[in-house]
Amino acid sequence: MGRVDMGDVAVCALRAGLGATLFAHGAQKLFGWFGGGGLKGTAEGFHAMGYRPGGATALVAGLSETVGGAALVLGLATPAGGAAVAGTMGVAAEMHAPNGFFNTEGGLEYPGLLGLAAVSLIAGGPGRVSVDHATGHVLDRPWMRAAAIAAVPPAVALVVARKRRTLAAEDGKGSEDGER
């Protein structure tokens, strides 16, 4: 494993804290654990916010947070786990943006910071106290890190644009049928 230094311990602590937090959020969505709504409640919430279909969106968000969070805790396939978390938090930040910046007002502060931390872990790597390091970084190559970081913004933009088109069409705006 090589000599573990304080930087490795710090990265491990950040990975574990971020990953466990996202795992718990995902488990709320998927299973209703920790006071969450489960898939049914989460699907209803996503539908109300304009994400269609709500059930599929809830499943993808829950899996991204749960699986991505677990991957970060372990330091396994860190680029993929980090991208799943960063993408989901990017969408969450957009959902909270109308409320301003601060979390006390329901703003984007919290999901934005979680997403930034995930991108930082992708860029910096999982450290020596990780499954990725123990396996010779088979699932954590430099090109995987670059691809993961590059994939997040367009993925977030696609989800947000789809939501906006859906809401505009439901309001009778933006669709060709609604303009006639």
XYZ file of N, CA, C and O in Angstrom:
720
model
N 0.826 -1.195 0.000
C 0.000 0.000 0.000
C 0.860 1.244 0.000
O 0.433 2.296 -0.420
N 2.089 1.147 0.456
C 2.921 2.341 0.542
C 2.664 3.074 1.844
O 1.802 2.711 2.631
N 3.426 4.090 2.046
C 3.312 4.868 3.280
C 2.084 5.773 3.224
O 1.942 6.609 2.341
N 1.222 5.613 4.195
C 0.021 6.440 4.306
C 0.384 7.689 5.105
O 0.935 7.595 6.203
N 0.081 8.853 4.539
C 0.369 10.100 5.230
C -0.942 10.795 5.614
O -2.033 10.297 5.333
N -0.818 11.946 6.223
C -2.007 12.675 6.683
C -2.901 13.102 5.521
O -4.116 13.189 5.667
N -2.325 13.372 4.357
C -3.133 13.701 3.180
C -4.036 12.538 2.792
O -5.201 12.750 2.422
N -3.514 11.330 2.881
C -4.328 10.149 2.579
C -5.451 9.978 3.590
O -6.576 9.629 3.238
N -5.148 10.244 4.844
C -6.170 10.159 5.890
C -7.243 11.219 5.658
O -8.444 10.944 5.775
N -6.818 12.431 5.275
C -7.777 13.515 5.017
C -8.682 13.176 3.845
O -9.902 13.374 3.911
N -8.107 12.650 2.758
C -8.917 12.282 1.594
C -9.877 11.158 1.956
O -11.047 11.174 1.565
N -9.409 10.190 2.726
C -10.276 9.095 3.160
C -11.435 9.615 4.006
O -12.583 9.199 3.822
N -11.140 10.541 4.906
C -12.198 11.108 5.754
C -13.216 11.877 4.916
O -14.435 11.745 5.135
N -12.737 12.656 3.961
C -13.656 13.392 3.093
C -14.500 12.433 2.270
O -15.719 12.591 2.173
N -13.860 11.430 1.680
C -14.595 10.431 0.885
C -15.651 9.735 1.733
O -16.794 9.572 1.318
N -15.254 9.314 2.925
C -16.174 8.572 3.791
C -17.342 9.443 4.237
O -18.501 9.005 4.215
N -17.056 10.674 4.632
C -18.132 11.563 5.074
C -19.083 11.924 3.951
O -20.312 11.856 4.106
N -18.537 12.303 2.808
C -19.369 12.650 1.656
C -20.151 11.427 1.176
O -21.357 11.502 0.949
N -19.457 10.313 1.035
C -20.117 9.099 0.550
C -21.217 8.618 1.471
O -22.309 8.243 1.015
N -20.962 8.636 2.777
C -21.988 8.188 3.730
C -23.197 9.119 3.713
O -24.344 8.664 3.789
N -22.948 10.409 3.588
C -24.049 11.378 3.515
C -24.913 11.113 2.290
O -26.147 11.062 2.378
N -24.273 10.906 1.138
C -25.030 10.663 -0.092
C -25.704 9.307 -0.065
O -26.826 9.161 -0.556
N -25.049 8.307 0.512
C -25.677 6.993 0.658
C -26.973 7.124 1.457
O -28.012 6.578 1.070
N -26.917 7.864 2.560
C -28.111 8.049 3.392
C -29.212 8.774 2.631
O -30.384 8.394 2.705
N -28.862 9.801 1.871
C -29.866 10.516 1.074
C -30.494 9.590 0.035
O -31.707 9.634 -0.197
N -29.675 8.778 -0.596
C -30.196 7.826 -1.575
C -31.092 6.781 -0.937
O -32.128 6.406 -1.499
N -30.715 6.322 0.247
C -31.532 5.334 0.956
C -32.877 5.927 1.378
O -33.884 5.213 1.417
N -32.901 7.221 1.665
C -34.183 7.879 1.928
C -35.081 7.779 0.707
O -36.269 7.482 0.821
N -34.506 8.043 -0.455
C -35.282 8.026 -1.694
C -35.716 6.615 -2.088
O -36.845 6.399 -2.505
N -34.812 5.668 -1.988
C -35.097 4.312 -2.460
C -35.936 3.496 -1.484
O -36.854 2.780 -1.889
N -35.576 3.571 -0.202
C -36.145 2.647 0.783
C -36.972 3.312 1.874
O -37.562 2.623 2.700
N -36.980 4.644 1.914
C -37.689 5.335 2.981
C -36.935 5.311 4.293
O -37.486 5.657 5.340
N -35.670 4.924 4.275
C -34.863 4.908 5.492
C -34.580 6.337 5.947
O -34.671 7.289 5.187
N -34.240 6.482 7.193
C -33.823 7.763 7.775
C -34.880 8.841 7.581
O -34.567 10.010 7.365
N -36.144 8.454 7.635
C -37.236 9.412 7.518
C -37.564 9.838 6.102
O -38.287 10.805 5.901
N -37.049 9.123 5.125
C -37.304 9.483 3.728
C -38.650 9.010 3.235
O -39.349 8.249 3.893
N -39.000 9.447 2.046
C -40.292 9.131 1.461
C -40.345 7.824 0.702
O -41.412 7.429 0.241
N -39.203 7.141 0.535
C -39.182 5.944 -0.285
C -39.433 6.309 -1.738
O -39.607 7.480 -2.084
N -39.451 5.308 -2.591
C -39.633 5.578 -4.018
C -40.952 6.266 -4.323
O -40.999 7.191 -5.126
N -42.021 5.829 -3.668
C -43.337 6.415 -3.959
C -43.377 7.902 -3.591
O -43.747 8.742 -4.405
N -42.972 8.218 -2.388
C -42.981 9.612 -1.953
C -42.015 10.483 -2.736
O -42.325 11.621 -3.086
N -40.848 9.929 -3.027
C -39.858 10.677 -3.793
C -40.345 10.903 -5.215
O -40.178 11.996 -5.775
N -40.970 9.885 -5.804
C -41.513 10.021 -7.165
C -42.570 11.118 -7.209
O -42.594 11.933 -8.144
N -43.430 11.165 -6.206
C -44.452 12.212 -6.159
C -43.806 13.593 -6.054
O -44.243 14.546 -6.701
N -42.756 13.696 -5.244
C -42.052 14.964 -5.097
C -41.390 15.399 -6.392
O -41.483 16.562 -6.791
N -40.720 14.470 -7.062
C -40.082 14.809 -8.337
C -41.117 15.192 -9.381
O -40.904 16.133 -10.153
N -42.227 14.495 -9.408
C -43.281 14.834 -10.362
C -43.785 16.262 -10.107
O -43.958 17.043 -11.045
N -43.986 16.594 -8.844
C -44.469 17.934 -8.496
C -43.467 19.017 -8.900
O -43.860 20.146 -9.207
N -42.174 18.660 -8.925
C -41.143 19.633 -9.314
C -40.920 19.677 -10.820
O -40.096 20.442 -11.302
N -41.638 18.839 -11.578
C -41.545 18.884 -13.034
C -40.712 17.795 -13.663
O -40.513 17.798 -14.877
N -40.209 16.868 -12.878
C -39.413 15.780 -13.436
C -40.340 14.639 -13.825
O -41.066 14.106 -12.999
N -40.327 14.304 -15.115
C -41.205 13.262 -15.644
C -40.371 12.187 -16.306
O -39.415 12.516 -17.007
N -40.693 10.958 -16.159
C -41.629 10.444 -15.175
C -41.010 10.488 -13.777
O -39.819 10.222 -13.612
N -41.819 10.825 -12.808
C -41.341 10.983 -11.437
C -40.721 9.721 -10.868
O -39.712 9.785 -10.174
N -41.316 8.573 -11.171
C -40.797 7.312 -10.636
C -39.412 6.982 -11.153
O -38.519 6.600 -10.388
N -39.217 7.141 -12.452
C -37.896 6.863 -13.032
C -36.867 7.850 -12.514
O -35.719 7.480 -12.220
N -37.261 9.096 -12.388
C -36.336 10.117 -11.890
C -35.943 9.818 -10.450
O -34.772 9.933 -10.077
N -36.912 9.423 -9.630
C -36.625 9.075 -8.235
C -35.678 7.882 -8.155
O -34.747 7.869 -7.341
N -35.905 6.898 -9.007
C -35.046 5.713 -9.012
C -33.620 6.073 -9.406
O -32.657 5.661 -8.749
N -33.464 6.851 -10.466
C -32.122 7.238 -10.913
C -31.421 8.082 -9.854
O -30.244 7.860 -9.536
N -32.126 9.050 -9.273
C -31.515 9.888 -8.233
C -31.131 9.047 -7.023
O -30.031 9.190 -6.478
N -32.030 8.162 -6.602
C -31.747 7.311 -5.449
C -30.571 6.383 -5.684
O -29.700 6.229 -4.822
N -30.519 5.771 -6.866
C -29.397 4.882 -7.186
C -28.089 5.658 -7.312
O -27.038 5.199 -6.838
N -28.146 6.835 -7.937
C -26.931 7.646 -8.082
C -26.356 8.008 -6.723
O -25.141 7.925 -6.507
N -27.220 8.404 -5.816
C -26.751 8.785 -4.485
C -26.300 7.573 -3.678
O -25.254 7.614 -3.025
N -27.060 6.492 -3.713
C -26.731 5.316 -2.912
C -25.481 4.615 -3.433
O -24.532 4.369 -2.683
N -25.488 4.288 -4.709
C -24.345 3.573 -5.285
C -23.121 4.486 -5.372
O -22.005 4.076 -5.032
N -23.330 5.730 -5.819
C -22.223 6.678 -5.875
C -21.640 6.934 -4.496
O -20.418 6.993 -4.319
N -22.506 7.086 -3.505
C -22.041 7.301 -2.138
C -21.251 6.118 -1.606
O -20.190 6.278 -0.993
N -21.750 4.898 -1.843
C -21.028 3.700 -1.400
C -19.667 3.599 -2.091
O -18.664 3.242 -1.455
N -19.631 3.921 -3.386
C -18.358 3.882 -4.119
C -17.361 4.863 -3.522
O -16.172 4.550 -3.386
N -17.828 6.045 -3.144
C -16.928 7.021 -2.537
C -16.443 6.563 -1.170
O -15.264 6.727 -0.842
N -17.327 6.001 -0.363
C -16.906 5.503 0.953
C -15.765 4.505 0.792
O -14.760 4.561 1.506
N -15.911 3.592 -0.162
C -14.903 2.558 -0.378
C -13.690 3.049 -1.159
O -12.636 2.416 -1.120
N -13.851 4.142 -1.892
C -12.797 4.556 -2.802
C -12.683 3.557 -3.938
O -11.600 3.182 -4.367
N -13.812 3.125 -4.439
C -13.897 2.135 -5.513
C -14.547 2.783 -6.729
O -15.650 3.314 -6.618
N -13.854 2.731 -7.869
C -14.358 3.380 -9.081
C -14.700 4.846 -8.762
O -15.775 5.337 -9.097
N -13.768 5.500 -8.136
C -13.978 6.863 -7.656
C -14.459 7.824 -8.744
O -15.373 8.622 -8.477
N -13.926 7.767 -9.967
C -14.458 8.685 -10.987
C -15.943 8.465 -11.265
O -16.706 9.433 -11.352
N -16.371 7.220 -11.377
C -17.782 6.936 -11.655
C -18.658 7.309 -10.462
O -19.711 7.937 -10.622
N -18.248 6.930 -9.264
C -19.024 7.271 -8.071
C -19.109 8.768 -7.865
O -20.176 9.319 -7.558
N -17.986 9.445 -8.061
C -17.977 10.900 -7.922
C -18.848 11.587 -8.951
O -19.551 12.554 -8.646
N -18.828 11.080 -10.182
C -19.660 11.671 -11.239
C -21.135 11.463 -10.954
O -21.952 12.374 -11.180
N -21.511 10.289 -10.452
C -22.913 10.035 -10.107
C -23.382 11.022 -9.039
O -24.461 11.612 -9.139
N -22.553 11.208 -8.028
C -22.883 12.129 -6.942
C -22.899 13.576 -7.445
O -23.843 14.333 -7.179
N -21.872 13.974 -8.187
C -21.792 15.362 -8.666
C -22.951 15.696 -9.595
O -23.521 16.789 -9.514
N -23.309 14.767 -10.459
C -24.432 15.016 -11.367
C -25.740 15.188 -10.623
O -26.507 16.120 -10.892
N -25.977 14.302 -9.683
C -27.213 14.389 -8.904
C -27.250 15.678 -8.090
O -28.289 16.340 -8.005
N -26.129 16.062 -7.515
C -26.087 17.295 -6.734
C -26.178 18.529 -7.628
O -26.703 19.561 -7.208
N -25.707 18.436 -8.862
C -25.880 19.544 -9.804
C -27.347 19.793 -10.093
O -27.811 20.943 -10.115
N -28.099 18.722 -10.301
C -29.544 18.854 -10.521
C -30.210 19.380 -9.251
O -31.075 20.266 -9.306
N -29.803 18.857 -8.102
C -30.382 19.324 -6.836
C -30.096 20.811 -6.626
O -30.968 21.562 -6.161
N -28.892 21.249 -6.971
C -28.559 22.671 -6.822
C -29.453 23.526 -7.709
O -29.917 24.596 -7.290
N -29.719 23.058 -8.928
C -30.621 23.805 -9.815
C -32.020 23.878 -9.226
O -32.681 24.908 -9.313
N -32.471 22.794 -8.608
C -33.804 22.786 -7.998
C -33.891 23.792 -6.857
O -34.922 24.417 -6.654
N -32.791 23.945 -6.122
C -32.780 24.837 -4.958
C -32.405 26.276 -5.304
O -32.594 27.175 -4.481
N -31.880 26.511 -6.492
C -31.395 27.840 -6.875
C -32.437 28.951 -6.737
O -32.085 30.064 -6.329
N -33.711 28.718 -7.058
C -34.686 29.811 -6.887
C -34.794 30.333 -5.450
O -35.268 31.439 -5.226
N -34.324 29.533 -4.495
C -34.387 29.937 -3.089
C -33.140 30.696 -2.643
O -32.973 30.963 -1.462
N -32.264 31.008 -3.583
C -31.045 31.730 -3.252
C -29.900 30.792 -2.911
O -29.936 29.602 -3.196
N -28.884 31.353 -2.287
C -27.678 30.588 -1.990
C -27.778 29.798 -0.687
O -27.487 28.612 -0.653
N -28.181 30.431 0.394
C -28.037 29.827 1.707
C -29.037 28.706 1.971
O -30.229 28.807 1.648
N -28.531 27.650 2.593
C -29.338 26.480 2.919
C -30.462 26.823 3.891
O -31.521 26.197 3.851
N -30.252 27.809 4.739
C -31.286 28.184 5.709
C -32.564 28.648 5.025
O -33.643 28.586 5.605
N -32.434 29.104 3.788
C -33.589 29.534 3.004
C -33.972 28.490 1.947
O -34.734 28.781 1.031
N -33.398 27.285 2.055
C -33.665 26.246 1.066
C -32.863 26.417 -0.208
O -33.208 25.869 -1.249
N -31.768 27.174 -0.119
C -30.964 27.488 -1.296
C -30.026 26.377 -1.720
O -30.036 25.268 -1.190
N -29.174 26.699 -2.671
C -28.320 25.712 -3.323
C -27.007 25.441 -2.599
O -26.206 24.612 -3.048
N -26.769 26.081 -1.484
C -25.506 25.964 -0.762
C -25.108 24.503 -0.509
O -23.998 24.087 -0.847
N -25.982 23.728 0.086
C -25.659 22.355 0.492
C -25.430 21.430 -0.704
O -24.358 20.817 -0.809
N -26.370 21.302 -1.641
C -26.081 20.418 -2.769
C -24.930 20.917 -3.628
O -24.167 20.115 -4.184
N -24.770 22.229 -3.722
C -23.649 22.766 -4.484
C -22.310 22.364 -3.882
O -21.383 21.959 -4.597
N -22.200 22.460 -2.572
C -20.959 22.093 -1.898
C -20.705 20.589 -2.001
O -19.562 20.163 -2.220
N -21.742 19.779 -1.865
C -21.571 18.329 -2.011
C -21.097 17.979 -3.423
O -20.199 17.139 -3.598
N -21.670 18.623 -4.422
C -21.247 18.376 -5.798
C -19.808 18.800 -6.039
O -19.037 18.082 -6.693
N -19.432 19.953 -5.521
C -18.059 20.432 -5.657
C -17.083 19.478 -4.975
O -16.010 19.187 -5.519
N -17.433 18.994 -3.805
C -16.571 18.036 -3.105
C -16.406 16.756 -3.923
O -15.306 16.196 -4.009
N -17.484 16.297 -4.554
C -17.404 15.092 -5.379
C -16.483 15.311 -6.575
O -15.644 14.448 -6.891
N -16.599 16.449 -7.238
C -15.720 16.751 -8.372
C -14.269 16.845 -7.906
O -13.351 16.360 -8.591
N -14.046 17.409 -6.742
C -12.689 17.502 -6.202
C -12.104 16.119 -5.942
O -10.914 15.882 -6.192
N -12.913 15.208 -5.452
C -12.437 13.841 -5.223
C -12.137 13.129 -6.541
O -11.188 12.349 -6.624
N -12.941 13.388 -7.554
C -12.646 12.804 -8.867
C -11.278 13.306 -9.334
O -10.418 12.519 -9.733
N -11.080 14.613 -9.282
C -9.847 15.219 -9.790
C -8.621 14.788 -8.986
O -7.577 14.476 -9.550
N -8.757 14.786 -7.675
C -7.613 14.489 -6.811
C -7.362 13.015 -6.583
O -6.274 12.623 -6.164
N -8.340 12.199 -6.847
C -8.193 10.765 -6.651
C -8.562 10.328 -5.242
O -8.735 11.141 -4.342
N -8.687 9.020 -5.063
C -9.192 8.468 -3.813
C -8.168 8.357 -2.696
O -8.522 8.067 -1.562
N -6.896 8.565 -2.980
C -5.861 8.409 -1.957
C -5.458 6.951 -1.790
O -6.012 6.044 -2.406
N -4.466 6.748 -0.935
C -3.924 5.397 -0.747
C -4.780 4.503 0.135
O -4.618 3.293 0.100
N -5.671 5.099 0.918
C -6.556 4.290 1.761
C -7.857 4.106 0.983
O -8.872 4.749 1.246
N -7.793 3.237 -0.032
C -8.943 3.048 -0.911
C -8.843 1.708 -1.624
O -7.748 1.172 -1.812
N -9.986 1.221 -2.058
C -10.002 0.011 -2.869
C -9.344 0.290 -4.217
O -8.630 -0.570 -4.753
N -9.559 1.476 -4.770
C -8.915 1.812 -6.037
C -7.398 1.657 -5.943
O -6.767 1.057 -6.825
N -6.803 2.165 -4.885
C -5.352 2.044 -4.715
C -4.953 0.579 -4.555
O -3.978 0.123 -5.166
N -5.707 -0.166 -3.753
C -5.385 -1.576 -3.508
C -5.476 -2.429 -4.772
O -4.796 -3.452 -4.875
N -6.288 -2.005 -5.725
C -6.447 -2.767 -6.969
C -5.627 -2.183 -8.118
O -5.875 -2.518 -9.284
N -4.697 -1.316 -7.823
C -3.850 -0.755 -8.865
C -4.558 0.269 -9.741
O -4.176 0.474 -10.884
N -5.596 0.874 -9.220
C -6.350 1.929 -9.931
C -6.936 1.445 -11.258
O -7.032 2.201 -12.221
N -7.373 0.202 -11.264
C -7.988 -0.366 -12.470
C -9.227 0.425 -12.877
O -9.485 0.618 -14.071
N -10.000 0.900 -11.907
C -11.221 1.670 -12.184
C -11.046 3.152 -11.848
O -12.019 3.865 -11.605
N -9.795 3.601 -11.854
C -9.480 4.994 -11.522
C -8.275 5.441 -12.334
O -7.222 5.749 -11.808
N -8.425 5.461 -13.631
C -7.361 5.903 -14.540
C -7.486 7.410 -14.778
O -8.586 7.962 -14.667
N -6.393 8.065 -15.135
C -6.479 9.504 -15.421
C -7.525 9.854 -16.477
O -8.242 10.845 -16.329
N -7.643 9.059 -17.521
C -8.635 9.363 -18.553
C -10.053 9.201 -18.006
O -10.959 9.909 -18.436
N -10.238 8.278 -17.056
C -11.559 8.101 -16.440
C -11.920 9.320 -15.604
O -13.078 9.749 -15.588
N -10.942 9.874 -14.926
C -11.177 11.085 -14.130
C -11.599 12.238 -15.030
O -12.568 12.943 -14.743
N -10.853 12.417 -16.123
C -11.179 13.509 -17.057
C -12.555 13.304 -17.675
O -13.350 14.250 -17.771
N -12.856 12.082 -18.081
C -14.163 11.797 -18.690
C -15.295 12.008 -17.689
O -16.355 12.546 -18.043
N -15.076 11.608 -16.444
C -16.112 11.767 -15.416
C -16.407 13.239 -15.169
O -17.573 13.651 -15.117
N -15.361 14.042 -15.036
C -15.561 15.474 -14.806
C -16.238 16.118 -16.014
O -17.151 16.936 -15.865
N -15.811 15.740 -17.204
C -16.395 16.316 -18.421
C -17.847 15.906 -18.614
O -18.623 16.661 -19.221
N -18.250 14.753 -18.110
C -19.618 14.263 -18.305
C -20.641 14.955 -17.413
O -21.827 15.007 -17.754
N -20.211 15.490 -16.293
C -21.172 16.044 -15.323
C -21.955 17.241 -15.863
O -23.193 17.227 -15.837
N -21.311 18.301 -16.354
C -22.109 19.463 -16.811
C -23.131 19.147 -17.903
O -24.289 19.567 -17.786
N -22.773 18.396 -18.960
C -23.814 18.112 -19.957
C -24.930 17.216 -19.422
O -26.083 17.371 -19.827
N -24.608 16.312 -18.516
C -25.656 15.467 -17.941
C -26.637 16.302 -17.127
O -27.859 16.145 -17.247
N -26.118 17.211 -16.314
C -26.977 18.100 -15.530
C -27.811 18.970 -16.462
O -29.025 19.114 -16.281
N -27.174 19.530 -17.473
C -27.882 20.402 -18.423
C -28.998 19.644 -19.133
O -30.090 20.188 -19.338
N -28.761 18.404 -19.498
C -29.770 17.596 -20.168
C -30.989 17.357 -19.274
O -32.129 17.542 -19.702
N -30.746 16.993 -18.026
C -31.855 16.739 -17.095
C -32.651 18.014 -16.843
O -33.883 18.010 -16.856
N -31.945 19.115 -16.618
C -32.619 20.387 -16.341
C -33.401 20.855 -17.569
O -34.546 21.310 -17.450
N -32.811 20.744 -18.741
C -33.508 21.160 -19.970
C -34.755 20.311 -20.204
O -35.798 20.846 -20.602
N -34.656 19.035 -19.941
C -35.814 18.158 -20.109
C -36.945 18.577 -19.168
O -38.102 18.631 -19.554
N -36.592 18.878 -17.925
C -37.600 19.334 -16.957
C -38.249 20.629 -17.432
O -39.473 20.776 -17.400
N -37.442 21.568 -17.892
C -37.970 22.855 -18.327
C -38.883 22.711 -19.545
O -39.908 23.382 -19.630
N -38.493 21.846 -20.484
C -39.356 21.598 -21.655
C -40.682 20.976 -21.226
O -41.739 21.354 -21.730
N -40.621 20.043 -20.309
C -41.837 19.398 -19.817
C -42.762 20.409 -19.168
O -43.962 20.441 -19.457
N -42.223 21.246 -18.305
C -43.047 22.248 -17.625
C -43.609 23.268 -18.616
O -44.770 23.668 -18.499
N -42.802 23.667 -19.591
C -43.279 24.628 -20.600
C -44.399 24.016 -21.429
O -45.406 24.684 -21.720
N -44.248 22.755 -21.793
C -45.288 22.082 -22.582
C -46.574 21.948 -21.766
O -47.676 22.133 -22.294
N -46.442 21.670 -20.490
C -47.626 21.546 -19.636
C -48.319 22.887 -19.435
O -49.511 22.944 -19.228
N -47.568 23.959 -19.496
C -48.146 25.302 -19.374
C -48.676 25.816 -20.704
O -49.165 26.938 -20.782
N -48.514 25.006 -21.764
C -48.974 25.425 -23.083
C -47.989 26.314 -23.804
O -48.314 26.919 -24.815
N -46.759 26.406 -23.283
C -45.727 27.232 -23.904
C -44.669 26.319 -24.497
O -44.389 25.260 -23.986
N -44.067 26.759 -25.551
C -42.908 26.082 -26.082
C -43.179 24.883 -26.947
O -42.293 24.410 -27.612
N -44.372 24.353 -26.955
C -44.649 23.216 -27.829
C -45.350 23.718 -29.084
O -46.109 24.682 -29.053
N -45.101 23.075 -30.177
C -45.727 23.504 -31.436
C -47.240 23.396 -31.354
O -47.959 24.244 -31.873
N -47.744 22.362 -30.699
C -49.195 22.180 -30.590
C -49.819 23.296 -29.745
O -50.900 23.757 -30.013
N -49.095 23.726 -28.700
C -49.632 24.745 -27.826
C -49.634 26.137 -28.433
O -50.318 27.029 -27.984
N -48.804 26.355 -29.497
C -48.701 27.678 -30.088
C -49.716 27.892 -31.214
O -49.829 28.973 -31.723
N -50.387 26.880 -31.645
C -51.346 27.020 -32.759
C -52.617 27.665 -32.332
O -53.115 27.678 -31.319
